[in-house]
Coordinates of C-alpha atoms in Angstrom, one line a residue:
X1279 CA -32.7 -10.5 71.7
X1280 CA -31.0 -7.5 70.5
X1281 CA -31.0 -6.9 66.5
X1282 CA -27.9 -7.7 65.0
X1283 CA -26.2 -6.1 62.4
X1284 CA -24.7 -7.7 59.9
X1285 CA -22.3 -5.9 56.7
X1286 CA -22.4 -8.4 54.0
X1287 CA -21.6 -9.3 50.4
X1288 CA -17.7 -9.5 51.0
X1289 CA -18.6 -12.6 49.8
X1290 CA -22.0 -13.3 49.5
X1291 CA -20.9 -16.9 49.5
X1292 CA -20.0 -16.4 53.1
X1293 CA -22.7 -14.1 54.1
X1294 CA -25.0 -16.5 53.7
X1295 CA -23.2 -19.0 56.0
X1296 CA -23.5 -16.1 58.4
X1297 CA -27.4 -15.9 58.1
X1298 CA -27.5 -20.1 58.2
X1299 CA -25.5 -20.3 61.0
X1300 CA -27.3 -16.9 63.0
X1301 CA -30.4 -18.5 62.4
X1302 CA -29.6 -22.2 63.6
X1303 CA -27.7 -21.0 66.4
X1304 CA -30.4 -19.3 67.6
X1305 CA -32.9 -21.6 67.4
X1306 CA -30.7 -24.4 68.7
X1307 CA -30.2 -21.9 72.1
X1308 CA -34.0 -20.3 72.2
X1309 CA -36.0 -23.5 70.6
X1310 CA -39.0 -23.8 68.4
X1311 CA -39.6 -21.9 65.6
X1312 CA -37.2 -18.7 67.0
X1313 CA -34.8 -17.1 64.5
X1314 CA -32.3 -14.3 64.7
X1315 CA -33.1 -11.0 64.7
X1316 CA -31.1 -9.4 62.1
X1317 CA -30.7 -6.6 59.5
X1318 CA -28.5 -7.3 56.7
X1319 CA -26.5 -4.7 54.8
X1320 CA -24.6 -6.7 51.6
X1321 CA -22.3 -4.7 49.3
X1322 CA -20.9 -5.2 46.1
X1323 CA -17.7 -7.2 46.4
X1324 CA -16.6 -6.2 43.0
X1325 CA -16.3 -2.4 43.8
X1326 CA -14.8 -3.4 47.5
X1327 CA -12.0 -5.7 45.7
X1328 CA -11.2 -3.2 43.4
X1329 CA -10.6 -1.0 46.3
X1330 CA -8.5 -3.4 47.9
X1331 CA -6.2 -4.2 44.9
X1332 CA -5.7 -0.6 44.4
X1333 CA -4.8 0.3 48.4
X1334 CA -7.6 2.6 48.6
X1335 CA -8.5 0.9 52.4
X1336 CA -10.1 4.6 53.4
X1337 CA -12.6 4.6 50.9
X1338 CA -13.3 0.7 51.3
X1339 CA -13.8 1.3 54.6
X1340 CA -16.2 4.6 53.7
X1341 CA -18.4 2.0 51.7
X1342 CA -19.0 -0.3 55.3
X1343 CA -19.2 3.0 57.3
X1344 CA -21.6 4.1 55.2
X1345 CA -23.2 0.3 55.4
X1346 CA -22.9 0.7 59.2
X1347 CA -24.8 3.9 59.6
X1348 CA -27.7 2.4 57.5
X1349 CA -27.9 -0.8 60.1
X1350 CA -28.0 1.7 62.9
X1351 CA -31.2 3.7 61.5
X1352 CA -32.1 0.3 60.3
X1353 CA -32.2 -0.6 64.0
X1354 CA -29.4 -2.9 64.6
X1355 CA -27.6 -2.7 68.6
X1356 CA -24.5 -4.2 67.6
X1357 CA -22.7 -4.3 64.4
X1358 CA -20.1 -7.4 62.5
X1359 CA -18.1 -7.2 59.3
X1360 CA -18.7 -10.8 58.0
X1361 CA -15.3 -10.6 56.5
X1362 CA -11.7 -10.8 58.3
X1363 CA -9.9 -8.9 55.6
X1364 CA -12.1 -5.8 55.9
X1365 CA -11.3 -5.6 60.1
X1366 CA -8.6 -3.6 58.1
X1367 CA -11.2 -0.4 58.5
X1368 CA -12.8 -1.9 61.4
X1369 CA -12.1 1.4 63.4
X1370 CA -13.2 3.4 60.3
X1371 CA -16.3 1.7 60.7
X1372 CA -16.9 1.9 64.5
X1373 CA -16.1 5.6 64.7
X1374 CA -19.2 5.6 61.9
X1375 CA -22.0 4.6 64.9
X1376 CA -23.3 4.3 68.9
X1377 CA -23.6 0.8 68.9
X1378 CA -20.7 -1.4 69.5
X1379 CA -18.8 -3.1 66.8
X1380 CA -17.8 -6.5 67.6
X1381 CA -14.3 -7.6 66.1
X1382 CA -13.6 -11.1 64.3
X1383 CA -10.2 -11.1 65.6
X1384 CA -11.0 -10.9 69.3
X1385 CA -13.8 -13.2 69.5
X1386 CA -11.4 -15.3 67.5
X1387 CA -8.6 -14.8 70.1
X1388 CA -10.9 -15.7 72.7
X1389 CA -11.8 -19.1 71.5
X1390 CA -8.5 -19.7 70.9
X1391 CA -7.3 -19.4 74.7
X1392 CA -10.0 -21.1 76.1
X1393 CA -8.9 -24.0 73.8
X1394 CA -6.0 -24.0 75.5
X1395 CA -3.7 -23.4 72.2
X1396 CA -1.0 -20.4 72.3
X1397 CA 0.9 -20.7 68.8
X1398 CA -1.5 -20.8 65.8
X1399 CA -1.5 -21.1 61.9
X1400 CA -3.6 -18.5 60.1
X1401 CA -4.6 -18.5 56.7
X1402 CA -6.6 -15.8 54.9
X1403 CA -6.1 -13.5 52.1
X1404 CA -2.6 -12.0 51.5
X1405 CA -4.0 -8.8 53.3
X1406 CA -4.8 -10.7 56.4
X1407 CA -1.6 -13.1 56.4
X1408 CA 0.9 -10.1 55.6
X1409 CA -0.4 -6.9 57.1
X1410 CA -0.4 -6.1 60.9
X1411 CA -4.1 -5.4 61.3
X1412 CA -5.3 -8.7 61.9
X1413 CA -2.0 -11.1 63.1
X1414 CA -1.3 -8.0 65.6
X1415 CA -4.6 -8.0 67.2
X1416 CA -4.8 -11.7 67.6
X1417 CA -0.8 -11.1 68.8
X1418 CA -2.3 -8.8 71.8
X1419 CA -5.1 -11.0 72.2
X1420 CA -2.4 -13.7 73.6
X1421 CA -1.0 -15.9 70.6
X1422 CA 2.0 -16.3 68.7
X1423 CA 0.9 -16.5 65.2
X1424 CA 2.6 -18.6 62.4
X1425 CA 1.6 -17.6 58.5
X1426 CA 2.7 -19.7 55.5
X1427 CA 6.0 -18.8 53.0
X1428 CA 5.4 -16.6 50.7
X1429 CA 4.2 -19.5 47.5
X1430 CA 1.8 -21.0 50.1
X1431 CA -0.1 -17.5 50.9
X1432 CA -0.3 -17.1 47.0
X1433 CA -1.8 -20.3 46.7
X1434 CA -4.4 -19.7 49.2
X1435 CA -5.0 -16.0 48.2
X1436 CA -5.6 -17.5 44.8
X1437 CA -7.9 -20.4 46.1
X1438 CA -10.3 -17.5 48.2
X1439 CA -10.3 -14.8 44.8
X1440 CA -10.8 -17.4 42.5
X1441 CA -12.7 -20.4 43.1
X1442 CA -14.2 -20.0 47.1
X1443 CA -15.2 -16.5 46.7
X1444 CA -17.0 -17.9 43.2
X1445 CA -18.9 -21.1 45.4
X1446 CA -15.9 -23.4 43.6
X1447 CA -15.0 -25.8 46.2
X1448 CA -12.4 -28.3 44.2
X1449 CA -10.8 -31.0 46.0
X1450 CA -7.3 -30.3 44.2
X1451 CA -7.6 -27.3 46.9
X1452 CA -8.5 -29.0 49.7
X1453 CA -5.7 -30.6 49.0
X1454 CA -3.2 -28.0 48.6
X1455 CA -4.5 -26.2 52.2
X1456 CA -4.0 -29.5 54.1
X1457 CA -0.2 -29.4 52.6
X1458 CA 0.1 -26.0 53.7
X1459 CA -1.9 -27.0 56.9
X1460 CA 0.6 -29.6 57.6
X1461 CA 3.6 -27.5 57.0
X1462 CA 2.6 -24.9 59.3
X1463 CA 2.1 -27.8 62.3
X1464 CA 5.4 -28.5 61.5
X1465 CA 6.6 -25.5 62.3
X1466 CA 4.8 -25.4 65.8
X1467 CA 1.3 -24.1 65.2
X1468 CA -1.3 -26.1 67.9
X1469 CA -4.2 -24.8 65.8
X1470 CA -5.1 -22.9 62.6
X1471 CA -7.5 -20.5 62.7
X1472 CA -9.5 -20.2 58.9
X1473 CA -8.9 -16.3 58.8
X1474 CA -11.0 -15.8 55.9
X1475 CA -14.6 -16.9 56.0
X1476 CA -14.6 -18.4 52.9
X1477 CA -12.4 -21.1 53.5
X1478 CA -15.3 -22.7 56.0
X1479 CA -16.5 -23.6 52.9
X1480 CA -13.2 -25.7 52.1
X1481 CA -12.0 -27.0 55.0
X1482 CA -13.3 -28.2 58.2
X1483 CA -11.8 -30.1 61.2
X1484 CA -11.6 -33.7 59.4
X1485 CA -9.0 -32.2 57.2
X1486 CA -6.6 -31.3 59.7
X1487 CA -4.6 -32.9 62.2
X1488 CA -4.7 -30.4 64.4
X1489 CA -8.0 -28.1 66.0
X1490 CA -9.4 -25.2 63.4
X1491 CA -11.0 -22.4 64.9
X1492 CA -13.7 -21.3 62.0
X1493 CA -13.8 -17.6 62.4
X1494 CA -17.7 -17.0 60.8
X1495 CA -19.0 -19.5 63.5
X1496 CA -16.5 -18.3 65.9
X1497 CA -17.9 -14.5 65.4
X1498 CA -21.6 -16.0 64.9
X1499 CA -21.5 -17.4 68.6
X1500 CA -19.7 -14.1 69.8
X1501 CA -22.5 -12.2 68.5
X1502 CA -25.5 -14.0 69.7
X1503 CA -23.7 -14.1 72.9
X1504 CA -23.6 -10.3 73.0
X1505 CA -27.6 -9.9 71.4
X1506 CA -29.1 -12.6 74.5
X1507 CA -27.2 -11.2 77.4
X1508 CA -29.2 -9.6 79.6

C-alpha cells in the first residue's frame, strides 16, 4: 500500500472523519488487523480562514504547499487536501511536489456518472458554491451543476463556519439543509453532492430524497484506490 498523504486541520472535525473512514476502509478491503498507511499534515484553520476572508488564496495556498512538501519528505506517494474549499490552490499545491495530487472534485465527478446522475445540487461554503474553481471542474468532469439563491448559500455558509466546523450538529440545521435540499430537487438536481466535508457530519442519505454523494468518503475510496493498485 502506498503512503498517503493527507493535509489536515481545515477542519479538524473533518480530518478526523478522514483518518476513521481511511482506516475502516482499509481494513474492510485488506482484513484483520490492517490499517492505512498515512502521514498526516493538520494546519491551523484559524490562520487559513483568516486568509480566506481576506482573499489572500496565494498565501493560503503557500501554507498547504508548504504542508505538501513536508508529506513528501515525510514519505507520502500521493497527496489529498481534506477540504473542497481549499481545491481553490490545488494547483498551487501540486506544482509544490513529485507525487501526484489527487483532486476532490474529480473523484467526486466520477462517482457522480457512474451513478448515472447528470444535473446535481452542490452545497459548500460560499467559496465553493460561488467561485469557478470547484462548479467548473465538476462542469468538465460532465455535470450541470445547480447551487442554491443567494439566502440559502448564507445559511449554509453560516451552518459550516459556525456550528459544523465547531463539532455543533443542531437539528434546527438539518432542517434548514433538507429545505434547501428540497428546493434545489425542485429545480432539477438528480443528486446533491455535500461539497464541504463538514456537512457529512449533518446530513447523510436518510435526509434526502434524492442520492448524496459525500465528498470525504468519495475522496477516501479515490485514494485507497490509487494507494492498492498495483
Amino acid at each position: 500500500m502506498k503512503v498517503i498523504g493527507l493535509i489536515g486541520g481545515m477542519s479538524w472535525e473533518s480530518t478526523a472523519e478522514y483518518y476513521r473512514l481511511l482506516n475502516t476502509l482499509t481494513r474492510d478491503r485488506l482484513g484483520g488487523l490492517h490499517s492505512a498507511r498515512c502521514v498526516l499534515y493538520s494546519v491551523d484553520f484559524a490562520e487559513i480562514e483568516r486568509l480566506q476572508v481576506q482573499g489572500r488564496w496565494e498565501e493560503a495556498g503557500e501554507i498547504l504547499a508548504d504542508a505538501a512538501r513536508a508529506l513528501e519528505r515525510a514519505g507520502a506517494e500521493l497527496v489529498l487536501i481534506c477540504t473542497n474549499t481549499m481545491h481553490k490552490v490545488a494547483d498551487q499545491v501540486a506544482a509544490a511536489v513529485s507525487v501526484p495530487l489527487l483532486h476532490l472534485a474529480d473523484a467526486t465527478a466520477v462517482a457522480v456518472r457512474a451513478a448515472g446522475v447528470r444535473t446535481v445540487g452542490l452545497l459548500g461554503t460560499a467559496f465553493t458554491m460561488e467561485q469557478d474553481f470547484y462548479r467548473g471542474r465538476l462542469e468538465a468532469g460532465g455535470l450541470a451543476v445547480l447551487v442554491p439563491g443567494a439566502d440559502e448559500r448564507a445559511v449554509v455558509h453560516r451552518v459550516i463556519y459556525e456550528e459544523l466546523c465547531l463539532g455543533v450538529v443542531r437539528d434546527a440545521s438539518r432542517e434548514e439543509f433538507q429545505r434547501v435540499i428540497g428546493r434545489l430537487v425542485e429545480r432539477g438536481a438528480e443528486g446533491v453532492i455535500l461539497g464541504c466535508t463538514e456537512i457529512e457530519l449533518l446530513i447523510g442519505e436518510r435526509h434526502s430524497p434524492v442520492p448524496v454523494f459525500p465528498t470525504t468518503r468519495l475522496h477516501v475510496e479515490a485514494a485507497l484506490r490509487a494507494a492498492l493498485a498495483p
